[in-house]
Amino acid sequence: MKSFHYARATGRSDATAQAVKDAAFIAGGTNLLDLMKLEVMTPDKLVDINRLDLSEISETDDGGLRIGALVTNSDCAADKRIRDDYPVLSRAILAGASGQLRNKATTGGNLCQRTRCYYFYDTAMPCNKREPGSGCQAMQGFNRIHAILGASDACIATYPGDMAVAMTALDALIEIEDSSGDIRNVPIQDFHRLPGDHPEKDNILEAGDLIIAVILPPPVKGKQVYQKVRDRASYAFALCSVAAVIKMGEDSIASAALAFGGLAHKPWRDETVEELLVGQRPSTKLFGKAADHLLAGAQGYGSNDFKIPLTRRVLISVLKEATQTGAAA
Ligand code: SF4
């Protein structure tokens, strides 16, 4: 591991002021420390934010919840308000990592975790995300876990998390404080980036930007579902996951929010798929049409071609469960 400076932040303004270029914030460190040991990430300085006052889940004036950035994944998943009103979030978190990791991993850190592309972690291999301009070994290599939507010629990596997929279906906001003390709320859909020509940038954070909370809007009454398909039953990243928040009317779908994990460089949301469902009576035919629409632009790269039919099946299964219809043809 390369040597680095360490500083413990005494407050938010101290943290953002210390996080100049080539510094990184550390909280749980469950991904960052691995990356530093492998010398995939080599920050000059670590700014420890663990003593900041960001570990509360509180109710917002409009009936939503504000989850502090240092709330651990275990505490978030176990919170009664989350389990009762945002069960999709609790289930998504519990589908990720292991109990030990969830006890350390934080809400802010989970959002910032990096891809698990094998070549990103192997410093002997070319990787545009790790070393811009060096190439992408995954494109012609083993790409079982890679993207089928929104990829670019520079990078086909996926965002690996579960929590952010559920938060995307819930229309969460990310509260960010910058080094001048200004606070802005960014819709989670705009937080993570597609790779484009700059796969080295995973999200919109700039130097000194500190995630301080995630804000959930008031809960949608209806059915919330999270399904995750992976190579083993636990402690594995999603090959495909779907978070759904569906509200039924008398005999048709009143509202639908769908987000997908394991398919793209960010939690994937396509509101045209949701529009196609709203106002319609649930049926297997309708769900197949939604899957066709979602996957119209999907592209496999060899080892991950299976994700296209897999995603179709998972989406149809989730929609059947969420509409509680059994969905006749
Ligand atoms: Fe690197 Fe992205 Fe290619 Fe993986 S897919 S090798 S992260 S550029």
Short mmCIF file of C-alpha atoms and ligand atoms in Angstrom, two decimals:
data_model
loop_
_atom_site.label_atom_id
_atom_site.label_comp_id
_atom_site.label_asym_id
_atom_site.label_seq_id
_atom_site.Cartn_x
_atom_site.Cartn_y
_atom_site.Cartn_z
CA MET A 1 0.00 0.00 0.00
CA LYS A 2 1.31 3.48 -0.81
CA SER A 3 1.78 5.76 2.17
CA PHE A 4 -0.78 8.50 2.76
CA HIS A 5 -1.60 11.26 5.22
CA TYR A 6 -4.43 10.73 7.70
CA ALA A 7 -6.61 13.43 9.24
CA ARG A 8 -9.64 13.12 11.51
CA ALA A 9 -12.27 15.73 10.63
CA THR A 10 -13.69 17.65 13.58
CA GLY A 11 -16.78 18.91 11.73
CA ARG A 12 -18.35 19.12 8.28
CA SER A 13 -16.59 22.33 7.26
CA ASP A 14 -13.27 20.92 8.48
CA ALA A 15 -13.91 17.74 6.47
CA THR A 16 -14.72 19.51 3.21
CA ALA A 17 -11.85 21.99 3.67
CA GLN A 18 -9.38 19.13 4.17
CA ALA A 19 -10.60 17.14 1.18
CA VAL A 20 -8.57 18.91 -1.44
CA LYS A 21 -7.52 17.21 -4.69
CA ASP A 22 -6.21 13.63 -4.27
CA ALA A 23 -7.84 13.28 -0.84
CA ALA A 24 -10.58 10.78 -0.05
CA PHE A 25 -13.13 10.62 2.73
CA ILE A 26 -13.14 7.42 4.75
CA ALA A 27 -16.04 6.14 6.86
CA GLY A 28 -16.53 2.34 6.91
CA GLY A 29 -13.79 1.88 4.32
CA THR A 30 -15.20 -1.48 3.20
CA ASN A 31 -14.40 -0.83 -0.47
CA LEU A 32 -11.80 1.95 -0.26
CA LEU A 33 -9.30 0.02 1.89
CA ASP A 34 -9.35 -2.95 -0.52
CA LEU A 35 -8.73 -0.59 -3.42
CA MET A 36 -5.89 1.10 -1.58
CA LYS A 37 -4.22 -2.21 -0.68
CA LEU A 38 -4.29 -3.17 -4.37
CA GLU A 39 -3.06 0.34 -5.30
CA VAL A 40 -6.06 0.80 -7.56
CA MET A 41 -6.82 3.96 -5.58
CA THR A 42 -3.87 5.87 -4.14
CA PRO A 43 -5.16 9.00 -2.36
CA ASP A 44 -2.52 11.29 -0.85
CA LYS A 45 -4.72 11.85 2.17
CA LEU A 46 -7.58 10.14 3.97
CA VAL A 47 -10.03 12.39 5.78
CA ASP A 48 -11.78 10.34 8.46
CA ILE A 49 -15.38 11.48 8.84
CA ASN A 50 -16.50 8.89 11.37
CA ARG A 51 -16.88 11.43 14.20
CA LEU A 52 -19.19 13.76 12.27
CA ASP A 53 -22.77 14.05 13.47
CA LEU A 54 -24.34 12.20 10.53
CA SER A 55 -25.60 8.97 12.12
CA GLU A 56 -29.29 9.77 12.62
CA ILE A 57 -32.42 8.78 10.73
CA SER A 58 -34.98 11.55 11.23
CA GLU A 59 -38.43 12.39 9.93
CA THR A 60 -38.78 15.25 7.44
CA ASP A 61 -41.53 17.89 7.62
CA ASP A 62 -43.34 16.42 4.62
CA GLY A 63 -43.49 12.88 6.07
CA GLY A 64 -40.37 11.42 4.49
CA LEU A 65 -37.12 10.32 6.10
CA ARG A 66 -33.64 11.81 6.17
CA ILE A 67 -30.92 9.14 6.49
CA GLY A 68 -27.59 10.54 7.70
CA ALA A 69 -24.59 9.62 5.56
CA LEU A 70 -22.94 7.71 8.43
CA VAL A 71 -25.96 5.54 9.24
CA THR A 72 -24.67 2.00 8.79
CA ASN A 73 -26.34 -0.30 6.31
CA SER A 74 -27.35 -2.61 9.20
CA ASP A 75 -29.02 0.22 11.14
CA CYS A 76 -30.77 1.51 8.03
CA ALA A 77 -32.16 -1.90 7.08
CA ALA A 78 -33.31 -2.54 10.68
CA ASP A 79 -34.99 0.83 11.27
CA LYS A 80 -38.72 0.21 11.87
CA ARG A 81 -39.76 3.22 9.78
CA ILE A 82 -37.72 1.90 6.85
CA ARG A 83 -39.00 -1.66 7.27
CA ASP A 84 -42.63 -0.51 7.48
CA ASP A 85 -42.74 2.25 4.87
CA TYR A 86 -39.78 1.57 2.55
CA PRO A 87 -39.45 -2.24 2.66
CA VAL A 88 -37.84 -2.29 -0.78
CA LEU A 89 -34.88 -0.40 0.71
CA SER A 90 -34.54 -2.68 3.72
CA ARG A 91 -34.67 -5.78 1.49
CA ALA A 92 -32.18 -4.39 -1.00
CA ILE A 93 -29.66 -3.58 1.75
CA LEU A 94 -30.05 -7.03 3.31
CA ALA A 95 -29.47 -8.61 -0.11
CA GLY A 96 -26.02 -7.02 -0.25
CA ALA A 97 -22.65 -8.02 1.20
CA SER A 98 -22.49 -9.81 4.59
CA GLY A 99 -23.59 -8.98 8.14
CA GLN A 100 -20.08 -7.89 9.10
CA LEU A 101 -19.75 -5.60 6.09
CA ARG A 102 -23.21 -4.10 6.60
CA ASN A 103 -22.24 -3.29 10.20
CA LYS A 104 -19.35 -1.14 8.92
CA ALA A 105 -20.60 0.14 5.55
CA THR A 106 -22.34 3.49 5.61
CA THR A 107 -25.11 5.07 3.56
CA GLY A 108 -22.79 7.64 1.94
CA GLY A 109 -20.03 5.12 1.31
CA ASN A 110 -22.41 2.59 -0.22
CA LEU A 111 -23.45 5.18 -2.81
CA CYS A 112 -19.78 5.73 -3.70
CA GLN A 113 -18.68 2.11 -3.94
CA ARG A 114 -16.84 1.33 -7.13
CA THR A 115 -17.39 -1.26 -9.83
CA ARG A 116 -16.33 -4.86 -9.29
CA CYS A 117 -15.02 -5.23 -12.86
CA TYR A 118 -12.20 -7.79 -12.53
CA TYR A 119 -9.84 -5.76 -14.73
CA PHE A 120 -10.36 -2.59 -12.70
CA TYR A 121 -8.92 -4.43 -9.69
CA ASP A 122 -5.98 -5.91 -11.63
CA THR A 123 -3.33 -3.24 -12.10
CA ALA A 124 -1.54 -5.40 -14.70
CA MET A 125 -4.51 -4.99 -17.08
CA PRO A 126 -5.53 -1.97 -19.15
CA CYS A 127 -8.58 -0.19 -17.74
CA ASN A 128 -9.91 3.21 -18.77
CA LYS A 129 -11.59 3.68 -15.41
CA ARG A 130 -8.38 3.14 -13.44
CA GLU A 131 -6.04 4.68 -16.00
CA PRO A 132 -7.84 6.85 -18.59
CA GLY A 133 -6.74 6.14 -22.17
CA SER A 134 -5.22 2.72 -21.41
CA GLY A 135 -8.06 0.69 -22.96
CA CYS A 136 -10.77 -1.66 -21.74
CA GLN A 137 -9.79 -5.29 -21.25
CA ALA A 138 -13.33 -6.32 -20.40
CA MET A 139 -14.69 -5.45 -23.84
CA GLN A 140 -12.98 -8.46 -25.47
CA GLY A 141 -12.36 -10.37 -22.24
CA PHE A 142 -14.52 -12.10 -19.64
CA ASN A 143 -17.48 -9.82 -19.10
CA ARG A 144 -20.08 -11.94 -17.30
CA ILE A 145 -20.88 -9.20 -14.75
CA HIS A 146 -20.76 -6.30 -17.20
CA ALA A 147 -23.29 -3.85 -18.59
CA ILE A 148 -25.94 -4.45 -21.23
CA LEU A 149 -27.42 -0.94 -21.07
CA GLY A 150 -25.84 2.52 -21.30
CA ALA A 151 -22.25 1.35 -21.85
CA SER A 152 -19.73 3.18 -24.02
CA ASP A 153 -16.74 2.25 -26.18
CA ALA A 154 -14.57 3.27 -23.22
CA CYS A 155 -16.16 1.17 -20.44
CA ILE A 156 -18.80 -1.51 -19.93
CA ALA A 157 -18.59 -1.69 -16.12
CA THR A 158 -21.62 -1.89 -13.85
CA TYR A 159 -22.44 -0.10 -10.63
CA PRO A 160 -22.47 -3.01 -8.15
CA GLY A 161 -24.70 -1.84 -5.27
CA ASP A 162 -28.19 -2.82 -4.13
CA MET A 163 -29.12 0.04 -1.79
CA ALA A 164 -28.95 2.72 -4.48
CA VAL A 165 -31.18 0.66 -6.80
CA ALA A 166 -33.97 0.70 -4.23
CA MET A 167 -33.35 4.40 -3.52
CA THR A 168 -33.68 5.09 -7.25
CA ALA A 169 -37.11 3.45 -7.34
CA LEU A 170 -38.01 5.56 -4.28
CA ASP A 171 -36.94 8.86 -5.93
CA ALA A 172 -34.42 9.66 -3.19
CA LEU A 173 -32.41 12.87 -3.06
CA ILE A 174 -28.71 13.00 -2.16
CA GLU A 175 -27.83 15.92 0.11
CA ILE A 176 -24.30 17.18 -0.60
CA GLU A 177 -22.26 19.89 1.14
CA ASP A 178 -19.41 21.52 -0.77
CA SER A 179 -16.23 23.15 0.51
CA SER A 180 -17.86 26.59 0.68
CA GLY A 181 -20.60 25.22 2.96
CA ASP A 182 -23.32 25.28 0.30
CA ILE A 183 -25.76 22.38 0.39
CA ARG A 184 -27.49 21.01 -2.69
CA ASN A 185 -29.95 18.15 -3.20
CA VAL A 186 -29.32 15.96 -6.21
CA PRO A 187 -31.92 13.42 -7.44
CA ILE A 188 -30.30 10.00 -7.15
CA GLN A 189 -30.89 9.41 -10.86
CA ASP A 190 -28.50 12.29 -11.57
CA PHE A 191 -25.90 11.25 -9.00
CA HIS A 192 -24.23 8.28 -10.72
CA ARG A 193 -22.93 8.74 -14.26
CA LEU A 194 -22.92 6.69 -17.43
CA PRO A 195 -19.33 6.03 -18.53
CA GLY A 196 -19.28 7.99 -21.81
CA ASP A 197 -15.74 9.18 -22.55
CA HIS A 198 -14.89 9.58 -18.85
CA PRO A 199 -15.41 6.25 -17.09
CA GLU A 200 -12.96 7.35 -14.39
CA LYS A 201 -15.80 9.49 -12.98
CA ASP A 202 -18.41 7.30 -11.28
CA ASN A 203 -20.62 10.11 -10.03
CA ILE A 204 -21.02 13.87 -9.99
CA LEU A 205 -19.05 14.54 -6.77
CA GLU A 206 -16.24 17.10 -7.07
CA ALA A 207 -13.25 17.48 -4.75
CA GLY A 208 -14.46 18.58 -1.33
CA ASP A 209 -18.06 17.46 -1.90
CA LEU A 210 -19.36 15.52 1.10
CA ILE A 211 -22.54 13.44 1.07
CA ILE A 212 -24.33 14.35 4.29
CA ALA A 213 -27.67 12.54 3.91
CA VAL A 214 -30.16 10.75 1.69
CA ILE A 215 -33.70 12.08 1.73
CA LEU A 216 -36.60 9.75 1.04
CA PRO A 217 -39.87 11.35 -0.05
CA PRO A 218 -43.09 10.39 1.79
CA PRO A 219 -43.78 6.68 1.25
CA VAL A 220 -45.94 5.50 -1.62
CA LYS A 221 -48.67 3.21 -0.41
CA GLY A 222 -48.60 0.09 -2.52
CA LYS A 223 -46.43 -2.95 -3.06
CA GLN A 224 -42.65 -2.76 -2.90
CA VAL A 225 -40.53 -5.61 -4.24
CA TYR A 226 -36.78 -6.22 -4.59
CA GLN A 227 -35.51 -9.25 -6.50
CA LYS A 228 -31.83 -9.95 -7.01
CA VAL A 229 -30.28 -12.68 -9.15
CA ARG A 230 -26.65 -13.58 -8.43
CA ASP A 231 -24.22 -16.44 -8.79
CA ARG A 232 -24.68 -17.70 -5.21
CA ALA A 233 -27.33 -17.24 -2.57
CA SER A 234 -25.45 -14.67 -0.47
CA TYR A 235 -22.41 -12.42 -0.52
CA ALA A 236 -22.45 -11.86 -4.27
CA PHE A 237 -23.14 -8.86 -6.48
CA ALA A 238 -26.23 -8.69 -8.67
CA LEU A 239 -26.17 -10.07 -12.19
CA CYS A 240 -29.56 -8.42 -12.40
CA SER A 241 -31.73 -6.85 -9.74
CA VAL A 242 -35.08 -5.09 -9.93
CA ALA A 243 -36.64 -2.72 -7.38
CA ALA A 244 -40.33 -2.00 -7.90
CA VAL A 245 -42.76 0.35 -6.19
CA ILE A 246 -46.21 -0.29 -7.64
CA LYS A 247 -49.56 1.12 -6.63
CA MET A 248 -52.69 -0.57 -7.94
CA GLY A 249 -55.97 1.13 -8.76
CA GLU A 250 -59.22 -0.81 -8.88
CA ASP A 251 -58.18 -3.03 -11.75
CA SER A 252 -55.25 -1.25 -13.34
CA ILE A 253 -51.78 -0.03 -12.39
CA ALA A 254 -52.06 3.45 -10.82
CA SER A 255 -48.34 4.20 -10.54
CA ALA A 256 -45.09 2.37 -11.14
CA ALA A 257 -41.44 3.06 -10.34
CA LEU A 258 -38.83 0.53 -11.47
CA ALA A 259 -35.06 0.55 -11.05
CA PHE A 260 -32.52 -2.02 -12.18
CA GLY A 261 -29.14 -3.08 -10.81
CA GLY A 262 -26.30 -5.04 -12.39
CA LEU A 263 -27.16 -3.83 -15.88
CA ALA A 264 -25.43 -0.45 -16.27
CA HIS A 265 -22.82 1.95 -14.92
CA LYS A 266 -25.54 3.38 -12.65
CA PRO A 267 -28.84 2.20 -11.20
CA TRP A 268 -30.93 2.09 -14.37
CA ARG A 269 -34.32 3.70 -14.62
CA ASP A 270 -36.39 4.09 -17.78
CA GLU A 271 -39.52 6.10 -17.13
CA THR A 272 -40.97 5.23 -20.55
CA VAL A 273 -41.30 1.63 -19.30
CA GLU A 274 -43.24 2.90 -16.29
CA GLU A 275 -45.49 5.04 -18.53
CA LEU A 276 -46.25 1.97 -20.60
CA LEU A 277 -47.55 0.17 -17.50
CA VAL A 278 -49.59 2.93 -15.85
CA GLY A 279 -53.33 2.82 -16.51
CA GLN A 280 -53.13 -0.74 -17.88
CA ARG A 281 -54.59 -3.96 -16.52
CA PRO A 282 -51.78 -6.25 -15.40
CA SER A 283 -51.16 -9.16 -17.76
CA THR A 284 -48.26 -11.32 -18.82
CA LYS A 285 -48.58 -9.78 -22.29
CA LEU A 286 -48.25 -6.25 -20.85
CA PHE A 287 -45.23 -7.24 -18.75
CA GLY A 288 -43.56 -8.83 -21.78
CA LYS A 289 -44.13 -5.61 -23.69
CA ALA A 290 -42.51 -3.63 -20.85
CA ALA A 291 -39.50 -5.97 -20.92
CA ASP A 292 -39.19 -5.62 -24.70
CA HIS A 293 -39.25 -1.85 -24.30
CA LEU A 294 -36.65 -1.84 -21.53
CA LEU A 295 -34.30 -4.12 -23.45
CA ALA A 296 -34.75 -2.70 -26.97
CA GLY A 297 -31.28 -1.09 -26.84
CA ALA A 298 -29.57 -3.79 -24.77
CA GLN A 299 -26.23 -5.11 -25.98
CA GLY A 300 -24.26 -8.10 -24.73
CA TYR A 301 -20.50 -8.50 -25.09
CA GLY A 302 -20.23 -12.28 -25.15
CA SER A 303 -20.06 -13.69 -21.64
CA ASN A 304 -22.88 -11.44 -20.45
CA ASP A 305 -25.34 -12.07 -23.33
CA PHE A 306 -27.42 -14.16 -20.92
CA LYS A 307 -28.34 -11.02 -18.98
CA ILE A 308 -30.79 -9.93 -21.68
CA PRO A 309 -33.20 -12.90 -21.39
CA LEU A 310 -32.48 -13.05 -17.63
CA THR A 311 -33.55 -9.44 -17.10
CA ARG A 312 -36.70 -10.07 -19.08
CA ARG A 313 -37.65 -12.98 -16.81
CA VAL A 314 -36.79 -11.14 -13.59
CA LEU A 315 -38.79 -8.06 -14.61
CA ILE A 316 -41.87 -10.14 -15.48
CA SER A 317 -41.57 -12.01 -12.19
CA VAL A 318 -41.26 -8.77 -10.20
CA LEU A 319 -44.24 -7.20 -11.95
CA LYS A 320 -46.37 -10.28 -11.24
CA GLU A 321 -45.43 -10.13 -7.58
CA ALA A 322 -45.84 -6.37 -7.28
CA THR A 323 -49.26 -6.30 -8.93
CA GLN A 324 -50.31 -9.38 -6.95
CA THR A 325 -52.35 -10.53 -9.88
CA GLY A 326 -50.71 -13.72 -11.05
CA ALA A 327 -51.02 -11.76 -14.31
CA ALA A 328 -53.08 -13.79 -16.71
CA ALA A 329 -52.01 -13.70 -20.35
FE1 SF4 B 1 -12.00 -0.77 -16.84
FE2 SF4 B 1 -14.56 -0.25 -17.35
FE3 SF4 B 1 -13.20 -1.74 -19.01
FE4 SF4 B 1 -13.74 -2.69 -16.59
S1 SF4 B 1 -15.21 -2.23 -18.17
S2 SF4 B 1 -11.79 -2.81 -17.73
S3 SF4 B 1 -13.72 -0.81 -15.37
S4 SF4 B 1 -12.80 0.41 -18.54
#
